[in-house]
Protein backbone atom coordinates (compact mmCIF):
# COMPACT_ATOMS: atom_id res chain seq x y z
CA UNK A 1 0.00 0.00 0.00
CA UNK A 2 1.32 3.45 -0.90
CA UNK A 3 2.08 5.86 1.92
CA UNK A 4 -0.74 8.19 0.92
CA UNK A 5 -3.18 5.26 0.77
CA UNK A 6 -2.21 4.42 4.35
CA UNK A 7 -3.03 8.00 5.30
CA UNK A 8 -6.44 7.70 3.61
CA UNK A 9 -7.02 4.47 5.52
CA UNK A 10 -6.31 6.28 8.79
CA UNK A 11 -8.86 8.95 7.92
CA UNK A 12 -11.46 6.29 7.12
CA UNK A 13 -10.71 4.59 10.45
CA UNK A 14 -11.24 7.81 12.41
CA UNK A 15 -14.44 8.67 10.57
CA UNK A 16 -15.76 5.13 11.09
CA UNK A 17 -14.75 4.44 14.67
CA UNK A 18 -13.93 7.81 16.25
CA UNK A 19 -15.90 9.45 19.02
CA UNK A 20 -17.27 12.97 19.17
CA UNK A 21 -15.32 15.24 21.51
CA UNK A 22 -16.76 18.76 21.59
CA UNK A 23 -15.24 19.86 24.90
CA UNK A 24 -11.70 19.94 23.50
CA UNK A 25 -9.41 22.95 23.98
CA UNK A 26 -10.06 24.91 20.77
CA UNK A 27 -13.87 24.73 20.95
CA UNK A 28 -14.12 23.58 17.33
CA UNK A 29 -14.90 20.00 18.29
CA UNK A 30 -13.43 16.83 16.82
CA UNK A 31 -13.98 13.25 15.82
CA UNK A 32 -11.24 11.54 17.79
CA UNK A 33 -9.70 8.07 17.82
CA UNK A 34 -7.30 6.71 20.41
CA UNK A 35 -3.81 5.30 19.79
CA UNK A 36 -3.45 5.05 16.03
CA UNK A 37 -0.25 4.14 14.21
CA UNK A 38 0.91 5.14 10.75
CA UNK A 39 3.95 3.43 9.20
CA UNK A 40 5.64 5.29 6.35
CA UNK A 41 8.21 3.79 4.00
CA UNK A 42 11.05 6.28 3.56
CA UNK A 43 13.57 3.84 2.12
CA UNK A 44 13.61 5.29 -1.38
CA UNK A 45 14.63 8.69 -2.70
CA UNK A 46 11.17 10.19 -2.57
CA UNK A 47 9.43 12.45 -0.07
CA UNK A 48 6.08 11.30 1.40
CA UNK A 49 4.50 14.65 0.61
CA UNK A 50 0.75 14.33 0.18
CA UNK A 51 -0.45 14.81 -3.40
CA UNK A 52 -4.27 14.77 -3.09
CA UNK A 53 -4.00 18.48 -2.27
CA UNK A 54 -1.23 20.99 -2.76
CA UNK A 55 1.29 21.11 0.07
CA UNK A 56 3.84 23.86 0.65
CA UNK A 57 7.21 22.24 1.35
CA UNK A 58 9.07 25.54 1.77
CA UNK A 59 7.22 26.14 5.05
CA UNK A 60 7.91 22.58 6.23
CA UNK A 61 11.61 22.94 5.49
CA UNK A 62 11.62 26.36 7.18
CA UNK A 63 10.08 24.88 10.30
CA UNK A 64 12.68 22.10 10.32
CA UNK A 65 15.51 24.61 9.99
CA UNK A 66 14.03 26.71 12.79
CA UNK A 67 13.65 23.76 15.16
CA UNK A 68 17.14 22.42 14.53
CA UNK A 69 18.56 25.87 15.22
CA UNK A 70 16.52 26.24 18.40
CA UNK A 71 14.69 29.39 17.31
CA UNK A 72 12.09 30.85 19.67
CA UNK A 73 11.07 34.02 17.82
CA UNK A 74 8.67 34.05 14.90
CA UNK A 75 10.86 36.51 12.98
CA UNK A 76 13.54 33.82 12.72
CA UNK A 77 10.95 31.30 11.53
CA UNK A 78 9.83 33.73 8.84
CA UNK A 79 13.39 34.31 7.64
CA UNK A 80 13.81 30.54 7.40
CA UNK A 81 10.70 30.31 5.21
CA UNK A 82 8.04 29.30 7.73
CA UNK A 83 4.99 31.45 8.49
CA UNK A 84 3.01 28.74 10.27
CA UNK A 85 3.86 30.00 13.76
CA UNK A 86 2.66 33.58 13.20
CA UNK A 87 -0.69 32.89 14.83
CA UNK A 88 0.89 31.75 18.10
CA UNK A 89 3.49 34.49 18.52
CA UNK A 90 3.29 37.27 21.07
CA UNK A 91 3.38 40.89 19.92
CA UNK A 92 7.17 40.88 20.14
CA UNK A 93 7.38 37.62 18.18
CA UNK A 94 8.28 35.47 21.15
CA UNK A 95 7.10 31.85 21.06
CA UNK A 96 8.62 30.68 24.31
CA UNK A 97 10.83 27.59 24.71
CA UNK A 98 9.04 25.47 22.08
CA UNK A 99 10.32 22.39 20.26
CA UNK A 100 13.73 23.52 19.07
CA UNK A 101 14.63 25.16 22.37
CA UNK A 102 14.06 21.83 24.10
CA UNK A 103 15.93 19.88 21.42
CA UNK A 104 19.04 22.06 21.56
CA UNK A 105 18.93 23.52 25.09
CA UNK A 106 16.59 21.45 27.22
CA UNK A 107 15.11 23.40 30.14
CA UNK A 108 17.64 26.13 29.39
CA UNK A 109 20.33 23.96 30.97
CA UNK A 110 22.70 23.65 27.97
CA UNK A 111 21.54 20.10 27.25
CA UNK A 112 21.74 19.58 23.48
CA UNK A 113 19.62 16.46 23.09
CA UNK A 114 19.84 16.35 19.31
CA UNK A 115 23.64 16.46 19.22
CA UNK A 116 23.94 14.01 22.12
CA UNK A 117 21.69 11.43 20.44
CA UNK A 118 23.44 11.68 17.08
CA UNK A 119 26.86 11.32 18.69
CA UNK A 120 25.65 8.31 20.67
CA UNK A 121 24.18 6.69 17.55
CA UNK A 122 27.56 6.93 15.85
CA UNK A 123 29.30 4.84 18.52
CA UNK A 124 26.41 2.80 19.90
CA UNK A 125 23.83 2.27 17.14
CA UNK A 126 21.99 -0.42 19.11
CA UNK A 127 21.34 1.91 22.03
CA UNK A 128 17.78 2.06 23.31
CA UNK A 129 18.36 5.58 24.60
CA UNK A 130 18.42 7.44 21.29
CA UNK A 131 15.47 9.59 22.33
CA UNK A 132 14.80 13.31 21.97
CA UNK A 133 11.93 14.96 23.84
CA UNK A 134 10.25 18.31 23.36
CA UNK A 135 7.93 17.72 26.33
CA UNK A 136 9.04 19.70 29.37
CA UNK A 137 6.40 20.28 32.09
CA UNK A 138 8.71 22.72 33.85
CA UNK A 139 8.51 25.16 30.92
CA UNK A 140 5.15 24.23 29.39
CA UNK A 141 3.42 27.36 30.72
CA UNK A 142 6.00 29.51 28.91
CA UNK A 143 5.34 27.92 25.52
CA UNK A 144 2.97 29.54 23.03
CA UNK A 145 1.87 26.02 22.08
CA UNK A 146 2.93 22.84 23.86
CA UNK A 147 4.42 20.16 21.58
CA UNK A 148 2.10 17.99 19.52
CA UNK A 149 4.92 15.68 18.47
CA UNK A 150 6.50 15.43 21.87
CA UNK A 151 9.38 13.03 21.22
CA UNK A 152 11.14 10.76 18.76
CA UNK A 153 13.43 7.76 19.00
CA UNK A 154 16.02 6.47 16.54
CA UNK A 155 16.42 2.77 15.79
CA UNK A 156 19.23 1.47 13.62
CA UNK A 157 18.18 -1.80 11.99
CA UNK A 158 20.23 -4.91 11.32
CA UNK A 159 20.78 -3.81 7.71
CA UNK A 160 22.17 -0.50 8.93
CA UNK A 161 19.06 1.50 8.07
CA UNK A 162 17.91 4.44 10.18
CA UNK A 163 14.34 4.21 11.47
CA UNK A 164 12.42 6.74 13.53
CA UNK A 165 9.47 6.41 15.89
CA UNK A 166 7.56 9.63 16.63
CA UNK A 167 5.26 10.05 19.63
CA UNK A 168 2.39 12.46 19.07
CA UNK A 169 0.16 13.30 22.01
CA UNK A 170 -2.20 15.14 19.63
CA UNK A 171 -2.52 14.94 15.85
CA UNK A 172 -4.63 17.19 13.64
CA UNK A 173 -4.90 14.53 10.95
CA UNK A 174 -6.18 16.70 8.11
CA UNK A 175 -4.02 19.83 8.42
CA UNK A 176 -1.08 18.94 10.65
CA UNK A 177 -0.21 15.29 10.06
CA UNK A 178 0.73 15.57 6.36
CA UNK A 179 3.29 18.25 7.24
CA UNK A 180 4.52 16.27 10.26
CA UNK A 181 5.21 13.24 8.07
CA UNK A 182 7.27 15.26 5.59
CA UNK A 183 8.99 17.16 8.42
CA UNK A 184 10.23 14.03 10.17
CA UNK A 185 11.30 12.41 6.91
CA UNK A 186 13.51 15.41 6.20
CA UNK A 187 14.81 15.34 9.79
CA UNK A 188 15.74 11.69 9.26
CA UNK A 189 17.73 12.66 6.17
CA UNK A 190 19.71 15.27 8.09
CA UNK A 191 20.53 12.75 10.81
CA UNK A 192 21.28 9.98 8.30
CA UNK A 193 23.77 12.25 6.52
CA UNK A 194 25.88 12.37 9.67
CA UNK A 195 25.45 8.70 10.46
CA UNK A 196 26.08 7.74 6.82
CA UNK A 197 23.12 5.38 6.82
CA UNK A 198 20.18 4.73 4.49
CA UNK A 199 16.62 5.35 5.64
CA UNK A 200 14.11 2.65 6.55
CA UNK A 201 10.77 3.39 8.23
CA UNK A 202 9.08 6.34 9.87
CA UNK A 203 6.45 5.27 12.39
CA UNK A 204 4.04 7.83 13.79
CA UNK A 205 2.14 6.93 16.99
CA UNK A 206 -0.86 9.20 17.47
CA UNK A 207 -2.42 9.16 20.93
CA UNK A 208 -5.34 11.48 20.10
CA UNK A 209 -5.80 11.28 16.33
CA UNK A 210 -8.55 13.68 15.43
CA UNK A 211 -10.43 15.34 12.60
CA UNK A 212 -11.81 18.78 13.44
CA UNK A 213 -15.51 19.28 12.80
CA UNK A 214 -14.80 22.01 10.25
CA UNK A 215 -12.64 19.55 8.28
CA UNK A 216 -15.14 16.70 8.30
CA UNK A 217 -16.68 17.46 4.90
CA UNK A 218 -13.27 17.53 3.26
CA UNK A 219 -12.24 14.35 5.07
CA UNK A 220 -15.33 12.55 3.78
CA UNK A 221 -14.61 13.69 0.22
CA UNK A 222 -10.94 12.81 0.26
CA UNK A 223 -11.41 9.25 -0.98
CA UNK A 224 -12.58 10.46 -4.39
CA UNK A 225 -9.48 12.60 -4.93
CA UNK A 226 -6.68 11.32 -7.17
CA UNK A 227 -3.23 10.69 -5.74
CA UNK A 228 0.03 10.96 -7.64
CA UNK A 229 3.47 9.46 -7.30
CA UNK A 230 5.59 10.86 -4.47
CA UNK A 231 8.00 13.59 -5.56
CA UNK A 232 11.71 12.93 -5.87
CA UNK A 233 13.87 14.20 -3.02
CA UNK A 234 17.46 15.39 -3.19
CA UNK A 235 19.16 16.35 0.07
CA UNK A 236 22.68 17.74 -0.03
CA UNK A 237 24.97 15.20 1.62
CA UNK A 238 26.53 17.97 3.70
CA UNK A 239 23.20 19.13 5.17
CA UNK A 240 23.00 18.34 8.89
CA UNK A 241 21.00 19.37 11.95
CA UNK A 242 23.70 21.97 12.61
CA UNK A 243 23.88 23.34 9.08
CA UNK A 244 20.85 23.19 6.82
CA UNK A 245 19.32 25.71 4.41
CA UNK A 246 16.45 25.80 1.93
CA UNK A 247 18.77 25.44 -1.06
CA UNK A 248 20.19 22.16 0.27
CA UNK A 249 16.86 20.40 -0.16
CA UNK A 250 15.31 19.91 -3.60
CA UNK A 251 11.87 18.43 -4.25
CA UNK A 252 11.36 17.44 -7.88
CA UNK A 253 8.40 16.27 -9.94
CA UNK A 254 5.81 17.21 -7.35
CA UNK A 255 2.46 16.59 -9.04
CA UNK A 256 -0.55 17.35 -6.87
CA UNK A 257 -4.21 18.29 -6.67
CA UNK A 258 -5.42 21.85 -6.08
CA UNK A 259 -4.84 23.91 -2.96
CA UNK A 260 -7.51 23.41 -0.31
CA UNK A 261 -8.22 26.14 2.23
CA UNK A 262 -8.41 24.46 5.63
CA UNK A 263 -8.77 26.57 8.75
CA UNK A 264 -6.37 25.84 11.61
CA UNK A 265 -8.02 25.63 15.04
CA UNK A 266 -6.08 27.70 17.54
CSV table of C-alpha atoms in Angstrom, one decimal:
chain,number,residue,atom,x,y,z
A,1,UNK,CA,0.0,0.0,0.0
A,2,UNK,CA,1.3,3.4,-0.9
A,3,UNK,CA,2.1,5.9,1.9
A,4,UNK,CA,-0.7,8.2,0.9
A,5,UNK,CA,-3.2,5.3,0.8
A,6,UNK,CA,-2.2,4.4,4.4
A,7,UNK,CA,-3.0,8.0,5.3
A,8,UNK,CA,-6.4,7.7,3.6
A,9,UNK,CA,-7.0,4.5,5.5
A,10,UNK,CA,-6.3,6.3,8.8
A,11,UNK,CA,-8.9,9.0,7.9
A,12,UNK,CA,-11.5,6.3,7.1
A,13,UNK,CA,-10.7,4.6,10.5
A,14,UNK,CA,-11.2,7.8,12.4
A,15,UNK,CA,-14.4,8.7,10.6
A,16,UNK,CA,-15.8,5.1,11.1
A,17,UNK,CA,-14.8,4.4,14.7
A,18,UNK,CA,-13.9,7.8,16.2
A,19,UNK,CA,-15.9,9.4,19.0
A,20,UNK,CA,-17.3,13.0,19.2
A,21,UNK,CA,-15.3,15.2,21.5
A,22,UNK,CA,-16.8,18.8,21.6
A,23,UNK,CA,-15.2,19.9,24.9
A,24,UNK,CA,-11.7,19.9,23.5
A,25,UNK,CA,-9.4,22.9,24.0
A,26,UNK,CA,-10.1,24.9,20.8
A,27,UNK,CA,-13.9,24.7,20.9
A,28,UNK,CA,-14.1,23.6,17.3
A,29,UNK,CA,-14.9,20.0,18.3
A,30,UNK,CA,-13.4,16.8,16.8
A,31,UNK,CA,-14.0,13.3,15.8
A,32,UNK,CA,-11.2,11.5,17.8
A,33,UNK,CA,-9.7,8.1,17.8
A,34,UNK,CA,-7.3,6.7,20.4
A,35,UNK,CA,-3.8,5.3,19.8
A,36,UNK,CA,-3.4,5.1,16.0
A,37,UNK,CA,-0.3,4.1,14.2
A,38,UNK,CA,0.9,5.1,10.7
A,39,UNK,CA,4.0,3.4,9.2
A,40,UNK,CA,5.6,5.3,6.4
A,41,UNK,CA,8.2,3.8,4.0
A,42,UNK,CA,11.0,6.3,3.6
A,43,UNK,CA,13.6,3.8,2.1
A,44,UNK,CA,13.6,5.3,-1.4
A,45,UNK,CA,14.6,8.7,-2.7
A,46,UNK,CA,11.2,10.2,-2.6
A,47,UNK,CA,9.4,12.5,-0.1
A,48,UNK,CA,6.1,11.3,1.4
A,49,UNK,CA,4.5,14.6,0.6
A,50,UNK,CA,0.7,14.3,0.2
A,51,UNK,CA,-0.4,14.8,-3.4
A,52,UNK,CA,-4.3,14.8,-3.1
A,53,UNK,CA,-4.0,18.5,-2.3
A,54,UNK,CA,-1.2,21.0,-2.8
A,55,UNK,CA,1.3,21.1,0.1
A,56,UNK,CA,3.8,23.9,0.6
A,57,UNK,CA,7.2,22.2,1.4
A,58,UNK,CA,9.1,25.5,1.8
A,59,UNK,CA,7.2,26.1,5.1
A,60,UNK,CA,7.9,22.6,6.2
A,61,UNK,CA,11.6,22.9,5.5
A,62,UNK,CA,11.6,26.4,7.2
A,63,UNK,CA,10.1,24.9,10.3
A,64,UNK,CA,12.7,22.1,10.3
A,65,UNK,CA,15.5,24.6,10.0
A,66,UNK,CA,14.0,26.7,12.8
A,67,UNK,CA,13.6,23.8,15.2
A,68,UNK,CA,17.1,22.4,14.5
A,69,UNK,CA,18.6,25.9,15.2
A,70,UNK,CA,16.5,26.2,18.4
A,71,UNK,CA,14.7,29.4,17.3
A,72,UNK,CA,12.1,30.8,19.7
A,73,UNK,CA,11.1,34.0,17.8
A,74,UNK,CA,8.7,34.1,14.9
A,75,UNK,CA,10.9,36.5,13.0
A,76,UNK,CA,13.5,33.8,12.7
A,77,UNK,CA,11.0,31.3,11.5
A,78,UNK,CA,9.8,33.7,8.8
A,79,UNK,CA,13.4,34.3,7.6
A,80,UNK,CA,13.8,30.5,7.4
A,81,UNK,CA,10.7,30.3,5.2
A,82,UNK,CA,8.0,29.3,7.7
A,83,UNK,CA,5.0,31.4,8.5
A,84,UNK,CA,3.0,28.7,10.3
A,85,UNK,CA,3.9,30.0,13.8
A,86,UNK,CA,2.7,33.6,13.2
A,87,UNK,CA,-0.7,32.9,14.8
A,88,UNK,CA,0.9,31.7,18.1
A,89,UNK,CA,3.5,34.5,18.5
A,90,UNK,CA,3.3,37.3,21.1
A,91,UNK,CA,3.4,40.9,19.9
A,92,UNK,CA,7.2,40.9,20.1
A,93,UNK,CA,7.4,37.6,18.2
A,94,UNK,CA,8.3,35.5,21.2
A,95,UNK,CA,7.1,31.8,21.1
A,96,UNK,CA,8.6,30.7,24.3
A,97,UNK,CA,10.8,27.6,24.7
A,98,UNK,CA,9.0,25.5,22.1
A,99,UNK,CA,10.3,22.4,20.3
A,100,UNK,CA,13.7,23.5,19.1
A,101,UNK,CA,14.6,25.2,22.4
A,102,UNK,CA,14.1,21.8,24.1
A,103,UNK,CA,15.9,19.9,21.4
A,104,UNK,CA,19.0,22.1,21.6
A,105,UNK,CA,18.9,23.5,25.1
A,106,UNK,CA,16.6,21.5,27.2
A,107,UNK,CA,15.1,23.4,30.1
A,108,UNK,CA,17.6,26.1,29.4
A,109,UNK,CA,20.3,24.0,31.0
A,110,UNK,CA,22.7,23.6,28.0
A,111,UNK,CA,21.5,20.1,27.3
A,112,UNK,CA,21.7,19.6,23.5
A,113,UNK,CA,19.6,16.5,23.1
A,114,UNK,CA,19.8,16.3,19.3
A,115,UNK,CA,23.6,16.5,19.2
A,116,UNK,CA,23.9,14.0,22.1
A,117,UNK,CA,21.7,11.4,20.4
A,118,UNK,CA,23.4,11.7,17.1
A,119,UNK,CA,26.9,11.3,18.7
A,120,UNK,CA,25.6,8.3,20.7
A,121,UNK,CA,24.2,6.7,17.5
A,122,UNK,CA,27.6,6.9,15.9
A,123,UNK,CA,29.3,4.8,18.5
A,124,UNK,CA,26.4,2.8,19.9
A,125,UNK,CA,23.8,2.3,17.1
A,126,UNK,CA,22.0,-0.4,19.1
A,127,UNK,CA,21.3,1.9,22.0
A,128,UNK,CA,17.8,2.1,23.3
A,129,UNK,CA,18.4,5.6,24.6
A,130,UNK,CA,18.4,7.4,21.3
A,131,UNK,CA,15.5,9.6,22.3
A,132,UNK,CA,14.8,13.3,22.0
A,133,UNK,CA,11.9,15.0,23.8
A,134,UNK,CA,10.2,18.3,23.4
A,135,UNK,CA,7.9,17.7,26.3
A,136,UNK,CA,9.0,19.7,29.4
A,137,UNK,CA,6.4,20.3,32.1
A,138,UNK,CA,8.7,22.7,33.8
A,139,UNK,CA,8.5,25.2,30.9
A,140,UNK,CA,5.1,24.2,29.4
A,141,UNK,CA,3.4,27.4,30.7
A,142,UNK,CA,6.0,29.5,28.9
A,143,UNK,CA,5.3,27.9,25.5
A,144,UNK,CA,3.0,29.5,23.0
A,145,UNK,CA,1.9,26.0,22.1
A,146,UNK,CA,2.9,22.8,23.9
A,147,UNK,CA,4.4,20.2,21.6
A,148,UNK,CA,2.1,18.0,19.5
A,149,UNK,CA,4.9,15.7,18.5
A,150,UNK,CA,6.5,15.4,21.9
A,151,UNK,CA,9.4,13.0,21.2
A,152,UNK,CA,11.1,10.8,18.8
A,153,UNK,CA,13.4,7.8,19.0
A,154,UNK,CA,16.0,6.5,16.5
A,155,UNK,CA,16.4,2.8,15.8
A,156,UNK,CA,19.2,1.5,13.6
A,157,UNK,CA,18.2,-1.8,12.0
A,158,UNK,CA,20.2,-4.9,11.3
A,159,UNK,CA,20.8,-3.8,7.7
A,160,UNK,CA,22.2,-0.5,8.9
A,161,UNK,CA,19.1,1.5,8.1
A,162,UNK,CA,17.9,4.4,10.2
A,163,UNK,CA,14.3,4.2,11.5
A,164,UNK,CA,12.4,6.7,13.5
A,165,UNK,CA,9.5,6.4,15.9
A,166,UNK,CA,7.6,9.6,16.6
A,167,UNK,CA,5.3,10.0,19.6
A,168,UNK,CA,2.4,12.5,19.1
A,169,UNK,CA,0.2,13.3,22.0
A,170,UNK,CA,-2.2,15.1,19.6
A,171,UNK,CA,-2.5,14.9,15.9
A,172,UNK,CA,-4.6,17.2,13.6
A,173,UNK,CA,-4.9,14.5,11.0
A,174,UNK,CA,-6.2,16.7,8.1
A,175,UNK,CA,-4.0,19.8,8.4
A,176,UNK,CA,-1.1,18.9,10.6
A,177,UNK,CA,-0.2,15.3,10.1
A,178,UNK,CA,0.7,15.6,6.4
A,179,UNK,CA,3.3,18.3,7.2
A,180,UNK,CA,4.5,16.3,10.3
A,181,UNK,CA,5.2,13.2,8.1
A,182,UNK,CA,7.3,15.3,5.6
A,183,UNK,CA,9.0,17.2,8.4
A,184,UNK,CA,10.2,14.0,10.2
A,185,UNK,CA,11.3,12.4,6.9
A,186,UNK,CA,13.5,15.4,6.2
A,187,UNK,CA,14.8,15.3,9.8
A,188,UNK,CA,15.7,11.7,9.3
A,189,UNK,CA,17.7,12.7,6.2
A,190,UNK,CA,19.7,15.3,8.1
A,191,UNK,CA,20.5,12.8,10.8
A,192,UNK,CA,21.3,10.0,8.3
A,193,UNK,CA,23.8,12.2,6.5
A,194,UNK,CA,25.9,12.4,9.7
A,195,UNK,CA,25.4,8.7,10.5
A,196,UNK,CA,26.1,7.7,6.8
A,197,UNK,CA,23.1,5.4,6.8
A,198,UNK,CA,20.2,4.7,4.5
A,199,UNK,CA,16.6,5.3,5.6
A,200,UNK,CA,14.1,2.7,6.5
A,201,UNK,CA,10.8,3.4,8.2
A,202,UNK,CA,9.1,6.3,9.9
A,203,UNK,CA,6.4,5.3,12.4
A,204,UNK,CA,4.0,7.8,13.8
A,205,UNK,CA,2.1,6.9,17.0
A,206,UNK,CA,-0.9,9.2,17.5
A,207,UNK,CA,-2.4,9.2,20.9
A,208,UNK,CA,-5.3,11.5,20.1
A,209,UNK,CA,-5.8,11.3,16.3
A,210,UNK,CA,-8.5,13.7,15.4
A,211,UNK,CA,-10.4,15.3,12.6
A,212,UNK,CA,-11.8,18.8,13.4
A,213,UNK,CA,-15.5,19.3,12.8
A,214,UNK,CA,-14.8,22.0,10.3
A,215,UNK,CA,-12.6,19.5,8.3
A,216,UNK,CA,-15.1,16.7,8.3
A,217,UNK,CA,-16.7,17.5,4.9
A,218,UNK,CA,-13.3,17.5,3.3
A,219,UNK,CA,-12.2,14.3,5.1
A,220,UNK,CA,-15.3,12.5,3.8
A,221,UNK,CA,-14.6,13.7,0.2
A,222,UNK,CA,-10.9,12.8,0.3
A,223,UNK,CA,-11.4,9.2,-1.0
A,224,UNK,CA,-12.6,10.5,-4.4
A,225,UNK,CA,-9.5,12.6,-4.9
A,226,UNK,CA,-6.7,11.3,-7.2
A,227,UNK,CA,-3.2,10.7,-5.7
A,228,UNK,CA,0.0,11.0,-7.6
A,229,UNK,CA,3.5,9.5,-7.3
A,230,UNK,CA,5.6,10.9,-4.5
A,231,UNK,CA,8.0,13.6,-5.6
A,232,UNK,CA,11.7,12.9,-5.9
A,233,UNK,CA,13.9,14.2,-3.0
A,234,UNK,CA,17.5,15.4,-3.2
A,235,UNK,CA,19.2,16.4,0.1
A,236,UNK,CA,22.7,17.7,0.0
A,237,UNK,CA,25.0,15.2,1.6
A,238,UNK,CA,26.5,18.0,3.7
A,239,UNK,CA,23.2,19.1,5.2
A,240,UNK,CA,23.0,18.3,8.9
A,241,UNK,CA,21.0,19.4,12.0
A,242,UNK,CA,23.7,22.0,12.6
A,243,UNK,CA,23.9,23.3,9.1
A,244,UNK,CA,20.9,23.2,6.8
A,245,UNK,CA,19.3,25.7,4.4
A,246,UNK,CA,16.4,25.8,1.9
A,247,UNK,CA,18.8,25.4,-1.1
A,248,UNK,CA,20.2,22.2,0.3
A,249,UNK,CA,16.9,20.4,-0.2
A,250,UNK,CA,15.3,19.9,-3.6
A,251,UNK,CA,11.9,18.4,-4.3
A,252,UNK,CA,11.4,17.4,-7.9
A,253,UNK,CA,8.4,16.3,-9.9
A,254,UNK,CA,5.8,17.2,-7.3
A,255,UNK,CA,2.5,16.6,-9.0
A,256,UNK,CA,-0.6,17.4,-6.9
A,257,UNK,CA,-4.2,18.3,-6.7
A,258,UNK,CA,-5.4,21.8,-6.1
A,259,UNK,CA,-4.8,23.9,-3.0
A,260,UNK,CA,-7.5,23.4,-0.3
A,261,UNK,CA,-8.2,26.1,2.2
A,262,UNK,CA,-8.4,24.5,5.6
A,263,UNK,CA,-8.8,26.6,8.8
A,264,UNK,CA,-6.4,25.8,11.6
A,265,UNK,CA,-8.0,25.6,15.0
A,266,UNK,CA,-6.1,27.7,17.5
